[in-house]
Amino acid sequence: MMRKSFERLLYLVVIAVIILSCSQKVEVDYIADQNFNQNWLFNKGDVEEGQAINLKDEEWRKLNLPHDWAIEGPFDSKYNARTGGLPVHGVGWYRKHFTVPKEHKNKQISIEFDGAMNNAKVWLNGNFIGERPYGYIGFEFDLTPYIKFGEDNIIAVKLAPEDLAARWYTGAGIYRNVRLKINHATHIPQWGVRITTPSVQKDSATVNVVTTIKNVQDDDVEASLITTLKDGNGNKVASNEVEVLLNASSEEKINQEIKIENPELWGIYQPNLYKAESRIVIKSKIVDDYSSEFGIRTIALDQEKGFLLNGNPIKFNGVCLHHDQGPLGAAINYRAKERQMEIMKEMGVNALRTSHNPPSPELLQVCDRLGIVVIDEAFDEWQMGKVPNGYSKYFDKWHEKDLRDMIRRDINHPSVVMYSIGNEILEQGKKDGWKLTKHLNDICHDEDSTRPTTIGFNFYPAPFENRLADQVDVVGMNYKPMKYAEAKALHPNMFIYGSETSSQTSSRGAYHFPLEAKTQKNTLQVSGYDVTTGPAWAYAPDIEFDMQEQNKFSLGEFIWTGFDYLGEPTPYGGRDNSTNGYWNDDWPSRSSYFAPVDLCGFKKDRFYLYQSQWTEEPMVHLLPHWNWTGKEGQEIPVVSYTNCDWVELFVNEKSYGIRKKGVDTTTIPADLYHYDKDFYESKYRLSWTVPYQKGKIKVVGYKDGKAVVQKEINTAGKPSRIKLSADRNEINKGGEDISYITVRVEDSEGNLCPLADNLIDFEVEGAGSILAVGNGNAASLESFQDNKRKAFNGLALLVVKSNSQAGTIKIKGTSKGLKPANLVVNVN
Ligand code: GAL
């Protein structure tokens, strides 16, 4: 992502002063991009002439962006549960008063939105300046013609998200970052630096930098472009300077090939990054300074070895993710994204598919920094709609601009390795569906010839027969593991992978037995044994593991999904009644059950099933919990996930025998497309049945004959105390940094009470405040913005954010009948 920070400006000013004091004339004549998130006014609901200069807006709510009005709630069955049961539709107006000092009269002023949900229309001082329907795309408008220098200016933004516009929770509002740019008349415009690495050798790499320079003056200008490349420690490694003559009112693209000796490559284990600093100098004055993060790496596809990163084969252990951040809603927060991807990495994830829309710039930054490869996906719909008010309404007019802009914005991210032009687009069923596919594919290659394209297809064999699959470079198959081999045999030159897999559902900490093959409606929770089949296309992760192993040509898989998300509460709900618009059959079920991690980021058992396949550090996991009062003597299914050679189970120190990974199997129900049996023998789970007796249950994992790791669960006594623990005890001031506090209900010995649902009250004082609360229960209508939360199966989450000052945040959790807990988070 490209950013000119205030720090940079300060630095430049200091440099300029130093240079001036050496009697050489170099000055700075530009303003760094300004964070434009503060002090907006908001009105929920439509306002006549909401853009008018003289509108009385003093009473409007004052807030800072990013903002998602829908997450504020309330949940209501009158809203569509498919989009989270929250008010994601309606009209909202935002206004901001601001002044641009007179001395900037000759500058070019623009406003950049990283995204606004959705149907954005923007006015400056009552003048309409532009619109952008697609809520996920970044856009910029030129404000110069209507700016009043030295006076009050009013920017007004009207958003009008519609009901039935998505299949998931979209959020609503200006939910991503906004910047004001005060550019010199000669400057680098939005996304104006494109970096590729056409040649990468061990001892040297060529970095190609194409810089657009825009001159909006009426005069020709002589300028120099100095591009400096710096390594991850900020050391200059190379630079190049070019003299440019820019005609009046023109734009030039400058091509620079810069060599770097001994490059440190970007990869998933060592995500080394570089920075390109592009400086424009006119008559010894620095008029623009533009910074772009990039990486040096190669990607390639090989029929024998699959996807190659720097020449090394990588199998995608991927996840699909929607853009929401659970209890935080859609309002972008860097740390929330970073935490999500850290949790994913811990599970063994190395790849992400940004289902089904362009992600926030922050998410790509996180993936660049953590070493996660990304499929950057553009659309869930083309011309044929899936919901009455979806993107198909805008496709004809906007698809080309949206797709080109996504690529222009994301092209420098080393993490991005493919562009996906669609997910399960309905055109795959059409004879001439290949035409639109080709058109979109050509746009991608026209913008970026260095990355392959893909689509997630879910019909089989239609997209192959209708030749859509021929148009893209890599063919994604959703939920068709039993057909990988056939597809490859019929199309040996195609590269194939599981673009969406499994869609297993479960609730954290809920266990039902006898094991159920079909979803039970009575609890609105799905059993954590992860054997419940349904929806119809879903299947256990085990089956995908097996099919990936059997079909070595597959580039890997992307599970649906990495994190639970708001909306789409499948297997509940489920009546596609788009005529009246509701999807609320099983209200209050309102968020998804699909992921190995719940909406709060708490791990379900399935997290460890993936970890057992995708990581090497010895691990062992055990389920279910061990609180089965009333079931004494009854057979309880006990399951272990491990990457060890074998596991031994003990109950109250009595051995129940060993199970060998890859040798002993567990029979699980299976009901999936193109599979004619009802059961599947899984070699990925080890299992026992044990007559219940309270006490301690333990698994010990062995590698090479040695006990290397163990896990135990004790029968918990009555809920007795609260335990608070922060993911980070030190956070930064400034209002953007956050700490995630896990709230555990424990017995007097410190055991998690696995059934506890105590209501916990929070007091937060000092240098921060409550940002959100949650508990991962997909069927709870408690507000995410409150100072209390019930535990769900023993856990709740409190998220606190810093404010502008340094200090300490003092947090207290209390609950009737429980010993309270205190915690301090330092704000530096
Ligand atoms: C897929 C779809 C996803 C999600 C998933 C649920 O068909 O592409 O967006 O709906 O099903 O299993």
PDB file of C-alpha atoms in Angstrom, residues 37 63 100 123 152 286 315 384 424 460 511 515 559 573 590 602 635 640 665 677 698 737 758:
ATOM      1  CA  ASN A  37     -11.000   9.989   9.778  1.00  0.00           C
ATOM      2  CA  LEU A  63     -17.865  10.275  15.347  1.00  0.00           C
ATOM      3  CA  VAL A 100      -7.600  24.002   3.533  1.00  0.00           C
ATOM      4  CA  TRP A 123     -20.649  16.208  -2.658  1.00  0.00           C
ATOM      5  CA  ASP A 152     -15.183  26.220   5.748  1.00  0.00           C
ATOM      6  CA  ILE A 286      10.813  18.184  -3.258  1.00  0.00           C
ATOM      7  CA  LYS A 315       0.638 -26.487  -1.432  1.00  0.00           C
ATOM      8  CA  MET A 384     -26.688 -12.947 -13.193  1.00  0.00           C
ATOM      9  CA  GLU A 424     -19.682 -19.417  -8.116  1.00  0.00           C
ATOM     10  CA  TYR A 460     -19.631 -29.606 -12.324  1.00  0.00           C
ATOM     11  CA  TYR A 511     -21.016 -31.835  21.882  1.00  0.00           C
ATOM     12  CA  LEU A 515     -22.975 -38.667  17.162  1.00  0.00           C
ATOM     13  CA  ILE A 559     -11.490 -24.093   3.532  1.00  0.00           C
ATOM     14  CA  GLY A 573     -32.231 -20.424   8.394  1.00  0.00           C
ATOM     15  CA  ARG A 590     -27.585 -15.090  12.932  1.00  0.00           C
ATOM     16  CA  PHE A 602     -11.712 -18.754  20.089  1.00  0.00           C
ATOM     17  CA  GLU A 635     -19.958 -44.642  26.536  1.00  0.00           C
ATOM     18  CA  SER A 640      -7.764 -36.912  19.446  1.00  0.00           C
ATOM     19  CA  THR A 665      -9.157 -44.965  11.545  1.00  0.00           C
ATOM     20  CA  LYS A 677     -21.406 -44.314   0.644  1.00  0.00           C
ATOM     21  CA  LYS A 698      -5.472 -37.146  29.163  1.00  0.00           C
ATOM     22  CA  ASP A 737      -4.742  -0.171  18.904  1.00  0.00           C
ATOM     23  CA  ASN A 758     -22.622 -16.558  33.641  1.00  0.00           C
TER      24      ASN A 758
END
